[in-house]
Short mmCIF file of C-alpha atoms and ligand atoms in Angstrom, two decimals:
data_model
loop_
_atom_site.label_atom_id
_atom_site.label_comp_id
_atom_site.label_asym_id
_atom_site.label_seq_id
_atom_site.Cartn_x
_atom_site.Cartn_y
_atom_site.Cartn_z
CA MET A 1 -23.58 -7.11 63.33
CA SER A 2 -23.14 -9.98 65.74
CA ALA A 3 -25.51 -12.52 64.21
CA ILE A 4 -24.36 -16.02 65.03
CA SER A 5 -24.36 -16.91 61.36
CA GLN A 6 -21.76 -14.30 60.54
CA THR A 7 -18.64 -15.81 59.05
CA LEU A 8 -15.37 -14.36 57.89
CA LEU A 9 -16.81 -14.45 54.35
CA ASP A 10 -19.54 -12.04 55.49
CA LEU A 11 -16.80 -9.67 56.62
CA HIS A 12 -15.13 -9.70 53.21
CA ARG A 13 -14.27 -6.23 51.94
CA PRO A 14 -12.27 -6.14 48.69
CA GLY A 15 -8.90 -4.65 49.39
CA ALA A 16 -9.10 -5.07 53.15
CA ALA A 17 -6.17 -7.09 54.30
CA SER A 18 -4.14 -7.95 57.31
CA ASP A 19 -0.59 -6.70 57.32
CA ALA A 20 0.32 -9.12 60.11
CA LEU A 21 2.24 -11.15 57.56
CA GLY A 22 3.44 -8.09 55.67
CA GLY A 23 6.66 -8.68 53.79
CA MET A 24 6.33 -12.46 53.91
CA ALA A 25 6.17 -12.59 50.13
CA ASP A 26 9.65 -11.16 49.94
CA THR A 27 11.40 -13.65 52.20
CA PRO A 28 13.92 -16.01 50.57
CA ALA A 29 11.81 -18.99 51.57
CA MET A 30 8.77 -17.59 49.76
CA ALA A 31 10.84 -16.67 46.73
CA ALA A 32 12.11 -20.25 46.53
CA LEU A 33 8.59 -21.72 46.37
CA PRO A 34 7.47 -22.99 42.97
CA ALA A 35 4.97 -20.79 41.16
CA PHE A 36 1.98 -23.11 41.74
CA ALA A 37 2.45 -22.80 45.50
CA LYS A 38 2.07 -19.05 45.25
CA ALA A 39 -1.10 -19.04 43.15
CA ARG A 40 -3.13 -17.81 46.11
CA THR A 41 -5.37 -15.41 44.19
CA ALA A 42 -7.51 -18.31 42.95
CA MET A 43 -8.45 -19.52 46.43
CA GLY A 44 -11.34 -17.12 47.01
CA LEU A 45 -10.28 -16.32 50.55
CA PRO A 46 -12.13 -13.48 52.26
CA GLU A 47 -10.29 -10.21 52.44
CA VAL A 48 -10.66 -9.07 56.02
CA SER A 49 -8.71 -6.53 58.03
CA GLU A 50 -6.71 -7.74 60.99
CA VAL A 51 -8.88 -5.91 63.51
CA ASP A 52 -12.04 -7.47 62.03
CA VAL A 53 -10.50 -10.92 62.26
CA VAL A 54 -9.54 -10.41 65.89
CA ARG A 55 -13.00 -9.07 66.76
CA HIS A 56 -14.67 -11.93 64.89
CA PHE A 57 -12.90 -14.64 66.84
CA THR A 58 -13.09 -12.79 70.16
CA ARG A 59 -16.85 -12.43 69.69
CA LEU A 60 -17.21 -16.13 68.90
CA SER A 61 -15.20 -17.02 72.00
CA LEU A 62 -17.51 -14.88 74.15
CA GLU A 63 -20.61 -16.56 72.74
CA SER A 64 -19.60 -19.96 74.03
CA HIS A 65 -19.06 -21.24 77.53
CA GLY A 66 -15.72 -22.58 78.63
CA VAL A 67 -14.00 -23.48 81.84
CA ASP A 68 -12.14 -20.16 81.60
CA ASN A 69 -15.36 -18.13 81.92
CA GLY A 70 -17.44 -20.07 84.40
CA PRO A 71 -18.15 -23.30 86.28
CA TYR A 72 -18.42 -26.37 84.07
CA PRO A 73 -19.62 -29.27 86.26
CA LEU A 74 -19.96 -31.74 83.38
CA GLY A 75 -20.08 -35.29 84.74
CA SER A 76 -17.60 -37.85 83.43
CA CYS A 77 -15.95 -35.43 81.01
CA THR A 78 -14.03 -33.42 83.64
CA MET A 79 -13.80 -29.80 82.64
CA LYS A 80 -11.21 -28.69 85.15
CA TYR A 81 -9.02 -25.64 84.94
CA ASN A 82 -5.94 -26.02 82.75
CA PRO A 83 -3.01 -24.05 84.22
CA LYS A 84 -1.72 -21.52 81.71
CA ARG A 85 1.90 -22.24 82.51
CA ASN A 86 1.57 -25.44 80.55
CA ASP A 87 0.58 -23.47 77.45
CA VAL A 88 3.88 -21.64 77.76
CA LEU A 89 5.69 -24.97 77.74
CA ALA A 90 3.84 -26.03 74.60
CA LEU A 91 5.14 -22.90 72.86
CA LEU A 92 8.80 -23.67 73.53
CA PRO A 93 10.33 -23.31 70.07
CA GLY A 94 12.16 -26.65 70.14
CA PHE A 95 8.79 -28.39 70.42
CA ALA A 96 6.51 -25.93 68.66
CA TYR A 97 8.67 -25.79 65.52
CA ALA A 98 9.52 -29.48 65.33
CA HIS A 99 8.25 -30.76 61.99
CA PRO A 100 6.23 -33.99 61.82
CA LEU A 101 8.39 -35.20 58.94
CA GLN A 102 11.67 -34.36 60.63
CA PRO A 103 14.02 -37.39 60.79
CA SER A 104 13.41 -39.28 64.03
CA ALA A 105 17.07 -38.96 65.03
CA THR A 106 16.67 -35.17 65.21
CA LEU A 107 13.71 -35.40 67.64
CA GLY A 108 15.72 -36.36 70.72
CA GLY A 109 13.92 -33.83 72.92
CA VAL A 110 10.48 -35.07 71.91
CA TRP A 111 11.51 -38.70 72.54
CA ALA A 112 13.01 -37.82 75.92
CA LEU A 113 9.73 -36.12 76.84
CA TYR A 114 7.80 -39.21 75.68
CA GLU A 115 10.01 -41.59 77.62
CA ARG A 116 9.52 -39.62 80.85
CA LEU A 117 5.78 -39.26 80.36
CA GLN A 118 5.39 -42.97 79.51
CA THR A 119 7.16 -43.78 82.78
CA MET A 120 4.87 -41.45 84.73
CA VAL A 121 1.71 -42.91 83.17
CA CYS A 122 2.95 -46.41 84.04
CA GLU A 123 3.76 -45.31 87.58
CA ILE A 124 0.35 -43.69 88.12
CA THR A 125 -1.61 -46.60 86.61
CA GLY A 126 0.53 -49.50 87.84
CA MET A 127 1.42 -50.71 84.35
CA HIS A 128 4.61 -51.82 82.61
CA SER A 129 4.62 -50.24 79.13
CA CYS A 130 2.87 -47.32 77.52
CA CYS A 131 2.19 -45.80 74.12
CA LEU A 132 1.27 -42.11 74.15
CA ALA A 133 0.07 -41.86 70.54
CA PRO A 134 -3.75 -42.29 70.75
CA ALA A 135 -5.47 -38.98 70.03
CA ALA A 136 -8.28 -39.28 72.59
CA GLY A 137 -9.95 -41.63 75.04
CA ALA A 138 -11.94 -43.45 72.40
CA GLN A 139 -8.82 -44.07 70.33
CA GLY A 140 -7.00 -45.23 73.46
CA GLU A 141 -9.78 -47.78 73.96
CA LEU A 142 -9.50 -48.91 70.37
CA ALA A 143 -5.72 -49.24 70.69
CA GLY A 144 -6.07 -51.18 73.95
CA LEU A 145 -8.66 -53.56 72.51
CA LEU A 146 -6.64 -54.13 69.34
CA THR A 147 -3.68 -54.92 71.62
CA ILE A 148 -5.83 -57.51 73.43
CA ARG A 149 -6.99 -58.95 70.12
CA ALA A 150 -3.42 -59.23 68.84
CA HIS A 151 -2.43 -61.01 72.05
CA PHE A 152 -5.13 -63.68 71.74
CA GLN A 153 -4.47 -64.10 68.04
CA HIS A 154 -0.79 -64.62 68.76
CA ILE A 155 -1.41 -67.27 71.41
CA GLY A 156 -3.99 -68.93 69.18
CA GLN A 157 -7.17 -68.38 71.20
CA ASN A 158 -10.48 -67.52 69.60
CA ARG A 159 -12.14 -65.00 71.89
CA PRO A 160 -14.49 -62.76 69.90
CA VAL A 161 -16.48 -61.28 72.83
CA VAL A 162 -15.96 -58.21 75.02
CA LEU A 163 -18.14 -57.61 78.09
CA VAL A 164 -19.17 -54.06 79.03
CA PRO A 165 -21.31 -52.99 82.00
CA ASP A 166 -24.53 -51.08 81.34
CA SER A 167 -23.08 -48.09 83.25
CA ALA A 168 -20.18 -47.79 80.77
CA HIS A 169 -19.40 -44.68 78.76
CA GLY A 170 -20.87 -45.04 75.27
CA THR A 171 -17.44 -45.21 73.69
CA ASN A 172 -16.77 -48.62 75.32
CA PRO A 173 -19.23 -50.72 73.30
CA ALA A 174 -18.43 -48.63 70.23
CA SER A 175 -14.68 -49.28 70.56
CA ALA A 176 -15.27 -52.98 71.15
CA ALA A 177 -17.32 -53.16 67.95
CA MET A 178 -14.71 -51.16 66.01
CA ALA A 179 -11.97 -53.50 67.21
CA GLY A 180 -13.96 -56.39 65.71
CA PHE A 181 -15.44 -57.81 68.93
CA VAL A 182 -19.01 -58.78 69.71
CA CYS A 183 -20.12 -56.68 72.66
CA ARG A 184 -22.29 -58.06 75.47
CA ILE A 185 -23.77 -55.85 78.19
CA VAL A 186 -23.42 -56.82 81.86
CA PRO A 187 -26.27 -55.46 84.02
CA SER A 188 -25.78 -53.41 87.20
CA ASN A 189 -27.24 -54.43 90.56
CA PRO A 190 -29.54 -52.10 92.55
CA GLN A 191 -26.46 -50.51 94.18
CA GLY A 192 -25.13 -49.48 90.76
CA ARG A 193 -22.30 -52.03 90.89
CA VAL A 194 -21.63 -54.99 88.59
CA ASP A 195 -24.21 -57.77 89.01
CA MET A 196 -21.83 -60.57 90.00
CA ALA A 197 -24.22 -63.43 89.24
CA ALA A 198 -24.75 -62.07 85.75
CA LEU A 199 -21.02 -61.59 85.24
CA ARG A 200 -20.27 -65.15 86.31
CA ALA A 201 -22.81 -66.49 83.84
CA MET A 202 -21.47 -64.31 81.04
CA LEU A 203 -17.79 -65.25 81.50
CA THR A 204 -17.69 -67.94 78.85
CA PRO A 205 -14.52 -69.20 77.10
CA ASP A 206 -15.14 -66.89 74.13
CA VAL A 207 -14.71 -63.74 76.26
CA ALA A 208 -11.51 -61.80 75.59
CA ALA A 209 -11.98 -58.95 78.05
CA PHE A 210 -14.21 -57.19 80.53
CA MET A 211 -14.08 -53.38 80.22
CA LEU A 212 -14.66 -51.51 83.43
CA THR A 213 -14.42 -47.98 84.78
CA ASN A 214 -13.68 -47.72 88.48
CA PRO A 215 -15.03 -45.57 89.99
CA SER A 216 -17.80 -46.09 87.48
CA THR A 217 -19.46 -43.40 85.41
CA LEU A 218 -22.07 -43.34 88.19
CA GLY A 219 -19.36 -41.99 90.53
CA LEU A 220 -19.33 -45.27 92.48
CA PHE A 221 -16.34 -47.35 93.48
CA GLU A 222 -16.64 -50.95 92.34
CA ASP A 223 -15.90 -52.55 95.69
CA GLN A 224 -16.02 -56.09 94.28
CA ILE A 225 -13.10 -55.35 91.99
CA VAL A 226 -10.69 -57.91 93.51
CA GLU A 227 -13.26 -60.67 93.08
CA ILE A 228 -14.09 -59.44 89.56
CA ALA A 229 -10.40 -59.55 88.57
CA ALA A 230 -10.06 -63.07 89.93
CA LEU A 231 -13.14 -64.26 88.03
CA VAL A 232 -12.06 -62.66 84.74
CA HIS A 233 -8.52 -64.04 84.98
CA ALA A 234 -9.73 -67.52 86.00
CA ASN A 235 -11.64 -67.48 82.72
CA GLY A 236 -8.44 -66.72 80.81
CA ALA A 237 -9.74 -63.26 79.90
CA LEU A 238 -8.24 -59.82 80.49
CA LEU A 239 -9.48 -56.84 82.45
CA TYR A 240 -9.59 -53.50 80.63
CA TYR A 241 -9.65 -50.27 82.65
CA ASP A 242 -11.34 -47.27 81.07
CA GLY A 243 -9.20 -44.65 82.83
CA ALA A 244 -10.54 -41.70 80.87
CA ASN A 245 -11.21 -40.14 84.23
CA LEU A 246 -8.65 -40.92 86.94
CA ASN A 247 -9.62 -37.96 89.05
CA ALA A 248 -10.81 -39.95 92.07
CA LEU A 249 -7.78 -42.14 92.56
CA MET A 250 -4.50 -40.55 91.49
CA GLY A 251 -1.87 -41.47 94.06
CA ILE A 252 -4.45 -43.41 96.09
CA VAL A 253 -4.99 -46.66 94.21
CA ARG A 254 -3.67 -47.94 90.87
CA PRO A 255 -5.63 -49.88 88.23
CA GLY A 256 -2.67 -52.27 87.88
CA ASP A 257 -2.88 -53.11 91.58
CA MET A 258 -6.63 -53.71 91.29
CA GLY A 259 -5.88 -56.43 88.73
CA PHE A 260 -6.39 -54.58 85.45
CA ASP A 261 -4.22 -55.61 82.49
CA VAL A 262 -4.80 -52.70 80.10
CA VAL A 263 -5.67 -49.08 80.75
CA HIS A 264 -6.08 -45.89 78.80
CA VAL A 265 -5.96 -42.43 80.35
CA ASN A 266 -7.41 -39.18 79.04
CA VAL A 267 -4.77 -36.52 79.67
CA HIS A 268 -7.48 -34.01 78.73
CA LYS A 269 -9.62 -35.05 81.68
CA THR A 270 -7.13 -35.97 84.35
CA PHE A 271 -3.83 -34.26 83.56
CA ALA A 272 -5.23 -30.77 82.94
CA THR A 273 -4.82 -30.42 79.19
CA PRO A 274 -7.53 -28.59 77.26
CA HIS A 275 -10.45 -30.26 75.53
CA GLY A 276 -13.88 -29.45 74.23
CA GLY A 277 -15.52 -29.20 70.86
CA GLY A 278 -13.67 -32.29 69.74
CA GLY A 279 -10.34 -30.54 70.07
CA PRO A 280 -7.10 -32.48 70.34
CA GLY A 281 -6.55 -34.49 73.48
CA ALA A 282 -4.49 -37.59 74.07
CA GLY A 283 -5.39 -41.06 75.31
CA PRO A 284 -2.19 -42.91 76.24
CA VAL A 285 -2.66 -46.67 76.51
CA ALA A 286 -0.64 -48.72 79.02
CA VAL A 287 -0.40 -52.45 79.65
CA LYS A 288 1.07 -55.10 81.93
CA HIS A 289 4.26 -56.84 80.87
CA ALA A 290 2.56 -59.75 79.09
CA LEU A 291 0.93 -57.40 76.58
CA ALA A 292 3.80 -54.97 76.00
CA ALA A 293 4.87 -56.54 72.72
CA TYR A 294 1.51 -55.81 71.06
CA LEU A 295 1.18 -52.14 72.01
CA PRO A 296 0.94 -49.68 69.12
CA SER A 297 3.97 -47.67 68.06
CA PRO A 298 5.87 -45.65 68.98
CA VAL A 299 6.98 -46.97 72.35
CA VAL A 300 10.02 -44.92 73.30
CA VAL A 301 12.98 -46.48 75.11
CA ARG A 302 16.03 -44.95 76.75
CA ALA A 303 19.34 -46.54 75.73
CA ALA A 304 22.22 -47.08 78.15
CA ASP A 305 23.82 -43.85 76.95
CA GLY A 306 20.64 -41.94 77.90
CA VAL A 307 19.49 -41.31 74.32
CA CYS A 308 15.75 -41.84 73.82
CA ALA A 309 14.23 -43.16 70.59
CA PRO A 310 11.26 -45.26 69.45
CA ASP A 311 11.85 -48.98 69.91
CA MET A 312 12.06 -50.35 66.37
CA GLN A 313 12.30 -54.02 67.49
CA ARG A 314 8.62 -54.68 68.13
CA PRO A 315 7.49 -57.14 65.42
CA LEU A 316 4.27 -58.08 67.26
CA SER A 317 3.10 -54.46 67.62
CA ILE A 318 -0.32 -53.61 66.18
CA GLY A 319 1.56 -50.79 64.43
CA GLN A 320 0.91 -47.10 64.17
CA ILE A 321 -2.62 -45.93 64.99
CA LYS A 322 -2.12 -42.17 64.79
CA SER A 323 -0.43 -40.09 62.13
CA PHE A 324 3.10 -38.98 62.96
CA HIS A 325 3.80 -39.19 66.70
CA GLY A 326 0.51 -38.19 68.34
CA HIS A 327 -0.36 -34.84 69.89
CA VAL A 328 3.02 -33.62 71.08
CA ALA A 329 1.84 -30.24 72.39
CA VAL A 330 -0.95 -31.83 74.45
CA LEU A 331 1.42 -34.43 75.89
CA LEU A 332 3.87 -31.67 76.74
CA ARG A 333 1.17 -29.93 78.77
CA ALA A 334 0.37 -33.19 80.58
CA TYR A 335 4.05 -33.59 81.41
CA GLY A 336 4.20 -30.02 82.74
CA TYR A 337 1.10 -30.66 84.86
CA LEU A 338 2.49 -33.86 86.35
CA ARG A 339 5.86 -32.29 87.11
CA THR A 340 4.34 -29.28 88.82
CA MET A 341 1.86 -31.36 90.84
CA GLY A 342 4.30 -34.05 91.95
CA ALA A 343 3.14 -37.29 93.55
CA ALA A 344 1.76 -35.61 96.68
CA GLY A 345 -0.01 -32.95 94.62
CA LEU A 346 -1.77 -35.55 92.47
CA ARG A 347 -3.05 -37.34 95.54
CA GLU A 348 -4.27 -34.04 96.97
CA ALA A 349 -6.03 -33.21 93.68
CA SER A 350 -7.92 -36.51 93.83
CA GLU A 351 -8.80 -36.05 97.50
CA ASN A 352 -10.16 -32.59 96.76
CA ALA A 353 -12.07 -33.79 93.67
CA VAL A 354 -13.84 -36.38 95.85
CA LEU A 355 -14.38 -33.92 98.70
CA ASN A 356 -15.91 -31.33 96.35
CA ALA A 357 -18.26 -33.88 94.79
CA ASN A 358 -19.44 -35.06 98.20
CA TYR A 359 -19.92 -31.47 99.38
CA LEU A 360 -22.12 -30.74 96.36
CA GLN A 361 -23.99 -34.02 96.75
CA HIS A 362 -24.72 -33.25 100.39
CA GLN A 363 -25.77 -29.63 99.83
CA LEU A 364 -27.95 -30.42 96.81
CA ALA A 365 -29.58 -33.56 98.29
CA PRO A 366 -32.76 -31.79 99.56
CA MET A 367 -33.49 -30.66 95.97
CA LEU A 368 -31.78 -33.31 93.87
CA PRO A 369 -31.33 -36.47 95.94
CA PRO A 370 -28.47 -38.80 94.97
CA VAL A 371 -29.63 -41.81 92.96
CA TYR A 372 -27.30 -44.10 94.90
CA LEU A 373 -26.96 -43.58 98.65
CA GLY A 374 -23.64 -43.19 100.38
CA HIS A 375 -20.48 -41.33 99.52
CA CYS A 376 -19.66 -40.71 95.90
CA LYS A 377 -16.22 -40.46 94.35
CA HIS A 378 -15.27 -37.60 91.99
CA GLU A 379 -18.81 -37.19 90.62
CA THR A 380 -22.35 -37.69 91.81
CA LEU A 381 -25.54 -38.79 90.09
CA LEU A 382 -28.48 -36.66 91.26
CA SER A 383 -32.12 -37.47 90.60
CA GLY A 384 -34.54 -34.98 89.07
CA GLU A 385 -37.58 -36.84 90.48
CA ARG A 386 -38.59 -33.93 92.77
CA LEU A 387 -38.66 -31.39 89.96
CA ASN A 388 -41.85 -30.11 88.37
CA THR A 389 -40.06 -29.69 85.08
CA SER A 390 -37.20 -32.14 84.43
CA ALA A 391 -33.50 -32.55 84.96
CA ARG A 392 -33.04 -31.51 81.34
CA GLN A 393 -34.90 -28.22 81.83
CA PHE A 394 -33.23 -27.59 85.15
CA ALA A 395 -29.85 -27.99 83.47
CA LYS A 396 -30.81 -25.63 80.65
CA ARG A 397 -31.87 -22.95 83.13
CA LEU A 398 -28.40 -23.13 84.74
CA ILE A 399 -27.02 -21.80 81.44
CA ASP A 400 -28.83 -18.50 82.06
CA TYR A 401 -26.81 -18.14 85.27
CA GLY A 402 -23.45 -18.85 83.62
CA ILE A 403 -23.11 -22.48 84.69
CA HIS A 404 -22.58 -25.18 82.10
CA PRO A 405 -25.26 -27.91 82.32
CA PRO A 406 -24.20 -31.13 84.01
CA THR A 407 -24.33 -34.37 82.01
CA LEU A 408 -27.93 -35.48 81.57
CA VAL A 409 -28.64 -39.10 82.22
CA GLY A 410 -31.72 -41.20 81.66
CA ALA A 411 -34.44 -41.60 79.10
CA GLY A 412 -33.48 -40.16 75.75
CA CYS A 413 -30.08 -38.89 76.91
CA VAL A 414 -26.97 -40.97 77.19
CA TYR A 415 -26.57 -44.71 77.29
CA PHE A 416 -27.11 -45.67 80.93
CA PRO A 417 -28.66 -48.33 83.18
CA GLY A 418 -32.09 -49.06 81.83
CA ASP A 419 -34.54 -47.92 84.48
CA LEU A 420 -32.80 -44.67 85.37
CA LYS A 421 -35.22 -41.79 84.88
CA SER A 422 -34.15 -38.17 84.63
CA ALA A 423 -30.88 -37.49 86.43
CA MET A 424 -27.76 -35.33 86.27
CA LEU A 425 -24.18 -36.41 86.62
CA ILE A 426 -22.22 -33.63 88.32
CA GLU A 427 -18.43 -33.44 88.56
CA PRO A 428 -17.34 -30.22 90.25
CA THR A 429 -13.57 -31.01 89.94
CA GLU A 430 -10.88 -30.06 92.43
CA THR A 431 -10.09 -26.75 90.75
CA GLU A 432 -13.33 -25.10 91.98
CA SER A 433 -12.90 -23.27 95.29
CA LYS A 434 -15.34 -23.55 98.19
CA ALA A 435 -16.59 -20.07 97.27
CA SER A 436 -17.30 -21.23 93.71
CA LEU A 437 -19.10 -24.36 94.95
CA ASP A 438 -21.21 -22.26 97.33
CA TYR A 439 -22.03 -19.88 94.48
CA GLN A 440 -23.12 -22.83 92.32
CA ILE A 441 -25.22 -24.30 95.15
CA GLY A 442 -26.93 -20.90 95.48
CA ILE A 443 -27.79 -20.94 91.77
CA PHE A 444 -29.12 -24.50 92.03
CA ARG A 445 -31.38 -23.35 94.91
CA LYS A 446 -32.61 -20.42 92.85
CA VAL A 447 -33.48 -22.65 89.89
CA PHE A 448 -35.15 -25.16 92.23
CA HIS A 449 -37.31 -22.30 93.53
CA GLU A 450 -38.11 -21.24 89.97
CA ASP A 451 -39.02 -24.83 89.11
CA ALA A 452 -41.52 -24.80 91.99
CA HIS A 453 -43.04 -21.38 91.21
CA ASP A 454 -42.56 -20.57 87.54
CA GLU A 455 -42.38 -23.67 85.40
CA ALA A 456 -42.70 -21.70 82.17
CA LEU A 457 -39.55 -19.75 82.98
CA VAL A 458 -37.58 -22.96 83.42
CA ASN A 459 -39.19 -24.65 80.45
CA ASN A 460 -38.21 -21.80 78.11
CA ALA A 461 -34.61 -21.65 79.24
CA PRO A 462 -32.07 -20.73 78.21
CA THR A 463 -33.11 -17.22 77.26
CA SER A 464 -29.69 -15.61 77.48
CA ARG A 465 -27.97 -17.41 74.61
CA LYS A 466 -27.66 -16.86 70.86
CA ILE A 467 -28.48 -20.50 70.28
CA ALA A 468 -30.77 -22.03 72.85
CA ARG A 469 -31.92 -25.55 72.09
CA ILE A 470 -29.98 -27.32 69.40
CA ASP A 471 -31.89 -30.43 68.33
CA ALA A 472 -33.82 -30.39 71.63
CA LYS A 473 -37.45 -31.22 71.19
CA GLY A 474 -38.38 -31.86 74.82
C1 PLP B 1 -14.71 -39.11 78.08
C2 PLP B 1 -14.73 -40.55 78.33
C3 PLP B 1 -14.37 -41.45 77.31
C4 PLP B 1 -14.03 -41.00 75.89
O1 PLP B 1 -12.94 -40.11 75.81
P1 PLP B 1 -12.76 -39.16 74.54
O2 PLP B 1 -11.46 -38.46 74.74
O3 PLP B 1 -13.94 -38.23 74.56
O4 PLP B 1 -12.76 -40.01 73.32
C5 PLP B 1 -14.37 -42.79 77.61
N1 PLP B 1 -14.72 -43.24 78.82
C6 PLP B 1 -15.08 -42.42 79.85
C7 PLP B 1 -15.43 -42.98 81.18
C8 PLP B 1 -15.10 -41.04 79.61
O5 PLP B 1 -15.46 -40.23 80.61
#
């Protein structure tokens, strides 16, 4: 009955039907549709009763793990709790029923929302102008890099190279390549920071930008950032900030003040909008004044009379990069989050995110020592070197206790500094209570004990799930 492979087609029973839309066929709007639009009988849709549909999707939702049913300490990708009040905002009829093809002049409310959110993103990041349209972090990166490319093309400089540190998220080199750049990898030093000697040597006149995440995806603050910015700018290049995850520094320090020229932000990691399974997010991209003209469209401006509308006088813009206006409902949630948190609340969220990560790092250190010594920021990289099994197996066993596996780092996993063996990147987030963190630490201890005494148990995990090891050979 509940086989994972069961689809709505398997539930098809001729004649079974939902009456949720009963009477729709008789509405004037339906009657006005041309005949071809009503030829639904040929579509071969399953006939399923309403209760079967509800049970089908409820069952599927229970078979997966989400931040709403348990801890989700996934490093770098920030699965923090998304307050439900923001879902209510997204359902406000004026926004929910706005049509993508509606004339722009009738979308005043959407544009006013965009103008306010653009201003907030600029304020939080220390930038001048912002475009909210990118659909996710990776598209924000692409938009930011195309903006940089347009800038250098316009001023007549040939700079085909983008530098990326070896600790970067995998999307960084991919976006650089997609934007038409040659990507060169800057090594990290033994402390996990940028190797300054290598950077100096790599900053040649053909470099357009250096992409950096700070704190890095190793959870470490790049304390040489002021010197890095000076070096990059002295070379005539720009500094790109991958702000997918701003959780360590909201209200504490701004990328713009560190010397960055371009930044993208993932609202679905930092501003508490949902994500997962490739679902819609948003990756606003913001820039300093000198690059504002090249930003993608729309950039919304407020006229003297208070009316907001996209700025149509931007001839140097790289143009539209996302269909229609971007993910309005996601951006609305981000706006709701920022308004309810306020400036002081954002700072407190970041302080708690860092405190929680350091608490976990400290408590777990006897089992999973941190790869880099010292305090971490919002996430911590823990080594699996003391395990009999491996960090990968340890993480899979956590699934049996209702905890989502942390991000696995090292050989065969994600793109990371070369000599890193098996490790886990853990980001507890600020929305987990002390009680939840202590519960998670207790589970980690239990699995560590199992790893020492019953390797087979850990190696066969997870045993509690419908699907256990997708594409996992090791
Ligand atoms: C998640 C992440 C990205 C990519 O964001 P998507 O929304 O998944 O495209 C880029 N950089 C960093 C540091 C990230 O954590």
